[in-house]
JSON list of C-alpha atoms in Angstrom, two decimals:
[
{"chain": "A", "resi": 140, "resn": "UNK", "atom": "CA", "xyz": [-34.34, -2.00, 7.52]},
{"chain": "A", "resi": 141, "resn": "UNK", "atom": "CA", "xyz": [-35.67, 0.07, 10.39]},
{"chain": "A", "resi": 142, "resn": "UNK", "atom": "CA", "xyz": [-38.70, 1.79, 10.44]},
{"chain": "A", "resi": 143, "resn": "UNK", "atom": "CA", "xyz": [-37.23, 4.83, 8.91]},
{"chain": "A", "resi": 144, "resn": "UNK", "atom": "CA", "xyz": [-36.06, 2.82, 5.74]},
{"chain": "A", "resi": 145, "resn": "UNK", "atom": "CA", "xyz": [-32.77, 3.17, 6.59]},
{"chain": "A", "resi": 146, "resn": "UNK", "atom": "CA", "xyz": [-30.38, 0.05, 6.64]},
{"chain": "A", "resi": 147, "resn": "UNK", "atom": "CA", "xyz": [-28.80, -0.03, 10.03]},
{"chain": "A", "resi": 148, "resn": "UNK", "atom": "CA", "xyz": [-25.20, 0.74, 10.58]},
{"chain": "A", "resi": 149, "resn": "UNK", "atom": "CA", "xyz": [-23.98, -2.73, 11.57]},
{"chain": "A", "resi": 150, "resn": "UNK", "atom": "CA", "xyz": [-25.66, -4.31, 8.29]},
{"chain": "A", "resi": 151, "resn": "UNK", "atom": "CA", "xyz": [-23.59, -1.59, 5.67]},
{"chain": "A", "resi": 152, "resn": "UNK", "atom": "CA", "xyz": [-20.71, -2.13, 3.65]},
{"chain": "A", "resi": 153, "resn": "UNK", "atom": "CA", "xyz": [-17.84, 0.50, 3.23]},
{"chain": "A", "resi": 154, "resn": "UNK", "atom": "CA", "xyz": [-14.32, 1.26, 4.02]},
{"chain": "A", "resi": 155, "resn": "UNK", "atom": "CA", "xyz": [-12.00, 1.16, 7.50]},
{"chain": "A", "resi": 156, "resn": "UNK", "atom": "CA", "xyz": [-8.51, 2.42, 7.31]},
{"chain": "A", "resi": 157, "resn": "UNK", "atom": "CA", "xyz": [-6.13, -0.06, 8.48]},
{"chain": "A", "resi": 158, "resn": "UNK", "atom": "CA", "xyz": [-2.51, 0.70, 10.08]},
{"chain": "A", "resi": 159, "resn": "UNK", "atom": "CA", "xyz": [0.59, -2.31, 9.88]},
{"chain": "A", "resi": 160, "resn": "UNK", "atom": "CA", "xyz": [2.35, -1.61, 13.06]},
{"chain": "A", "resi": 161, "resn": "UNK", "atom": "CA", "xyz": [6.56, -3.00, 13.06]},
{"chain": "A", "resi": 162, "resn": "UNK", "atom": "CA", "xyz": [5.73, -5.49, 16.02]},
{"chain": "A", "resi": 163, "resn": "UNK", "atom": "CA", "xyz": [3.34, -7.24, 13.54]},
{"chain": "A", "resi": 164, "resn": "UNK", "atom": "CA", "xyz": [-0.03, -5.66, 15.14]},
{"chain": "A", "resi": 165, "resn": "UNK", "atom": "CA", "xyz": [-2.86, -3.39, 13.07]},
{"chain": "A", "resi": 166, "resn": "UNK", "atom": "CA", "xyz": [-5.45, -1.15, 14.26]},
{"chain": "A", "resi": 167, "resn": "UNK", "atom": "CA", "xyz": [-8.45, -0.96, 12.40]},
{"chain": "A", "resi": 168, "resn": "UNK", "atom": "CA", "xyz": [-10.87, 1.65, 12.76]},
{"chain": "A", "resi": 169, "resn": "UNK", "atom": "CA", "xyz": [-12.76, 4.75, 11.28]},
{"chain": "A", "resi": 170, "resn": "UNK", "atom": "CA", "xyz": [-15.79, 2.38, 9.45]},
{"chain": "A", "resi": 171, "resn": "UNK", "atom": "CA", "xyz": [-17.49, 4.45, 6.87]},
{"chain": "A", "resi": 172, "resn": "UNK", "atom": "CA", "xyz": [-20.03, 3.80, 3.73]},
{"chain": "A", "resi": 173, "resn": "UNK", "atom": "CA", "xyz": [-18.40, 6.85, 1.81]},
{"chain": "A", "resi": 174, "resn": "UNK", "atom": "CA", "xyz": [-15.47, 6.61, -0.04]},
{"chain": "A", "resi": 175, "resn": "UNK", "atom": "CA", "xyz": [-15.25, 10.06, -0.39]},
{"chain": "A", "resi": 176, "resn": "UNK", "atom": "CA", "xyz": [-14.82, 10.37, 3.40]},
{"chain": "A", "resi": 177, "resn": "UNK", "atom": "CA", "xyz": [-12.60, 7.58, 3.60]},
{"chain": "A", "resi": 178, "resn": "UNK", "atom": "CA", "xyz": [-10.18, 9.05, 1.30]},
{"chain": "A", "resi": 179, "resn": "UNK", "atom": "CA", "xyz": [-10.32, 12.17, 3.61]},
{"chain": "A", "resi": 180, "resn": "UNK", "atom": "CA", "xyz": [-9.52, 10.30, 6.55]},
{"chain": "A", "resi": 181, "resn": "UNK", "atom": "CA", "xyz": [-6.67, 8.51, 5.37]},
{"chain": "A", "resi": 182, "resn": "UNK", "atom": "CA", "xyz": [-4.80, 11.27, 4.36]},
{"chain": "A", "resi": 183, "resn": "UNK", "atom": "CA", "xyz": [-5.42, 13.51, 7.90]},
{"chain": "A", "resi": 184, "resn": "UNK", "atom": "CA", "xyz": [-4.31, 9.98, 9.20]},
{"chain": "A", "resi": 185, "resn": "UNK", "atom": "CA", "xyz": [-1.12, 9.16, 6.64]},
{"chain": "A", "resi": 186, "resn": "UNK", "atom": "CA", "xyz": [-0.27, 13.44, 7.90]},
{"chain": "A", "resi": 187, "resn": "UNK", "atom": "CA", "xyz": [-0.13, 12.74, 11.05]},
{"chain": "A", "resi": 188, "resn": "UNK", "atom": "CA", "xyz": [1.99, 10.30, 10.89]},
{"chain": "A", "resi": 189, "resn": "UNK", "atom": "CA", "xyz": [4.42, 11.01, 8.67]},
{"chain": "A", "resi": 190, "resn": "UNK", "atom": "CA", "xyz": [6.52, 13.62, 11.02]},
{"chain": "A", "resi": 191, "resn": "UNK", "atom": "CA", "xyz": [6.29, 11.77, 14.21]},
{"chain": "A", "resi": 192, "resn": "UNK", "atom": "CA", "xyz": [9.47, 9.27, 15.73]},
{"chain": "A", "resi": 193, "resn": "UNK", "atom": "CA", "xyz": [7.30, 6.15, 15.65]},
{"chain": "A", "resi": 194, "resn": "UNK", "atom": "CA", "xyz": [5.39, 5.53, 12.28]},
{"chain": "A", "resi": 195, "resn": "UNK", "atom": "CA", "xyz": [3.38, 2.74, 11.01]},
{"chain": "A", "resi": 196, "resn": "UNK", "atom": "CA", "xyz": [4.79, 0.78, 8.21]},
{"chain": "A", "resi": 197, "resn": "UNK", "atom": "CA", "xyz": [1.32, 1.17, 6.34]},
{"chain": "A", "resi": 198, "resn": "UNK", "atom": "CA", "xyz": [-1.71, 3.14, 6.21]},
{"chain": "A", "resi": 199, "resn": "UNK", "atom": "CA", "xyz": [-4.18, 1.92, 3.70]},
{"chain": "A", "resi": 200, "resn": "UNK", "atom": "CA", "xyz": [-8.14, 1.78, 3.13]},
{"chain": "A", "resi": 201, "resn": "UNK", "atom": "CA", "xyz": [-9.82, -1.76, 3.21]},
{"chain": "A", "resi": 202, "resn": "UNK", "atom": "CA", "xyz": [-13.21, -2.76, 1.78]},
{"chain": "A", "resi": 203, "resn": "UNK", "atom": "CA", "xyz": [-15.03, -3.71, 5.20]},
{"chain": "A", "resi": 204, "resn": "UNK", "atom": "CA", "xyz": [-18.02, -4.75, 6.71]},
{"chain": "A", "resi": 205, "resn": "UNK", "atom": "CA", "xyz": [-19.30, -2.12, 9.18]},
{"chain": "A", "resi": 206, "resn": "UNK", "atom": "CA", "xyz": [-19.76, -5.45, 11.82]},
{"chain": "A", "resi": 207, "resn": "UNK", "atom": "CA", "xyz": [-15.99, -6.26, 11.53]},
{"chain": "A", "resi": 208, "resn": "UNK", "atom": "CA", "xyz": [-14.88, -2.69, 12.79]},
{"chain": "A", "resi": 209, "resn": "UNK", "atom": "CA", "xyz": [-17.54, -3.09, 15.68]},
{"chain": "A", "resi": 210, "resn": "UNK", "atom": "CA", "xyz": [-16.52, -5.68, 17.23]},
{"chain": "A", "resi": 211, "resn": "UNK", "atom": "CA", "xyz": [-12.62, -5.65, 16.23]},
{"chain": "A", "resi": 212, "resn": "UNK", "atom": "CA", "xyz": [-10.19, -3.83, 19.04]},
{"chain": "A", "resi": 213, "resn": "UNK", "atom": "CA", "xyz": [-8.89, -0.52, 17.88]},
{"chain": "A", "resi": 214, "resn": "UNK", "atom": "CA", "xyz": [-5.49, -1.15, 18.85]},
{"chain": "A", "resi": 215, "resn": "UNK", "atom": "CA", "xyz": [-3.01, -4.37, 18.78]},
{"chain": "A", "resi": 216, "resn": "UNK", "atom": "CA", "xyz": [-4.48, -6.75, 16.94]},
{"chain": "A", "resi": 217, "resn": "UNK", "atom": "CA", "xyz": [-2.27, -9.89, 15.80]},
{"chain": "A", "resi": 218, "resn": "UNK", "atom": "CA", "xyz": [-5.30, -11.76, 13.76]},
{"chain": "A", "resi": 219, "resn": "UNK", "atom": "CA", "xyz": [-4.37, -12.74, 10.32]},
{"chain": "A", "resi": 220, "resn": "UNK", "atom": "CA", "xyz": [-8.26, -13.14, 9.80]},
{"chain": "A", "resi": 221, "resn": "UNK", "atom": "CA", "xyz": [-8.82, -9.35, 9.66]},
{"chain": "A", "resi": 222, "resn": "UNK", "atom": "CA", "xyz": [-9.48, -7.41, 6.77]},
{"chain": "A", "resi": 223, "resn": "UNK", "atom": "CA", "xyz": [-6.23, -6.95, 4.85]},
{"chain": "A", "resi": 224, "resn": "UNK", "atom": "CA", "xyz": [-7.07, -6.23, 1.24]},
{"chain": "A", "resi": 225, "resn": "UNK", "atom": "CA", "xyz": [-6.20, -2.35, 0.14]},
{"chain": "A", "resi": 226, "resn": "UNK", "atom": "CA", "xyz": [-8.88, -0.57, -1.90]},
{"chain": "A", "resi": 227, "resn": "UNK", "atom": "CA", "xyz": [-8.42, -0.16, -5.83]},
{"chain": "A", "resi": 228, "resn": "UNK", "atom": "CA", "xyz": [-6.96, 3.01, -6.49]},
{"chain": "A", "resi": 229, "resn": "UNK", "atom": "CA", "xyz": [-5.93, 3.81, -2.76]},
{"chain": "A", "resi": 230, "resn": "UNK", "atom": "CA", "xyz": [-3.38, 6.88, -2.71]}
]
């Protein structure tokens, strides 16, 4: 906890968006500790890619630690150890 009595963001658990691409890479981004914000971001991201000529295979939420997202490359990751469990109740 910091002086203000709040937990620093790197120690938070929350949600991030994960995009799976046809070439086997994935993106992990958009961390937020709030489920409602994560769901809005998920809807917005899916809507954006829905009509494009190039689309991800899947876009979903993963429960994640903020530090994992901070240190993760935003694009083109192939590590199998990255968070990959879809959030319960995803849309």
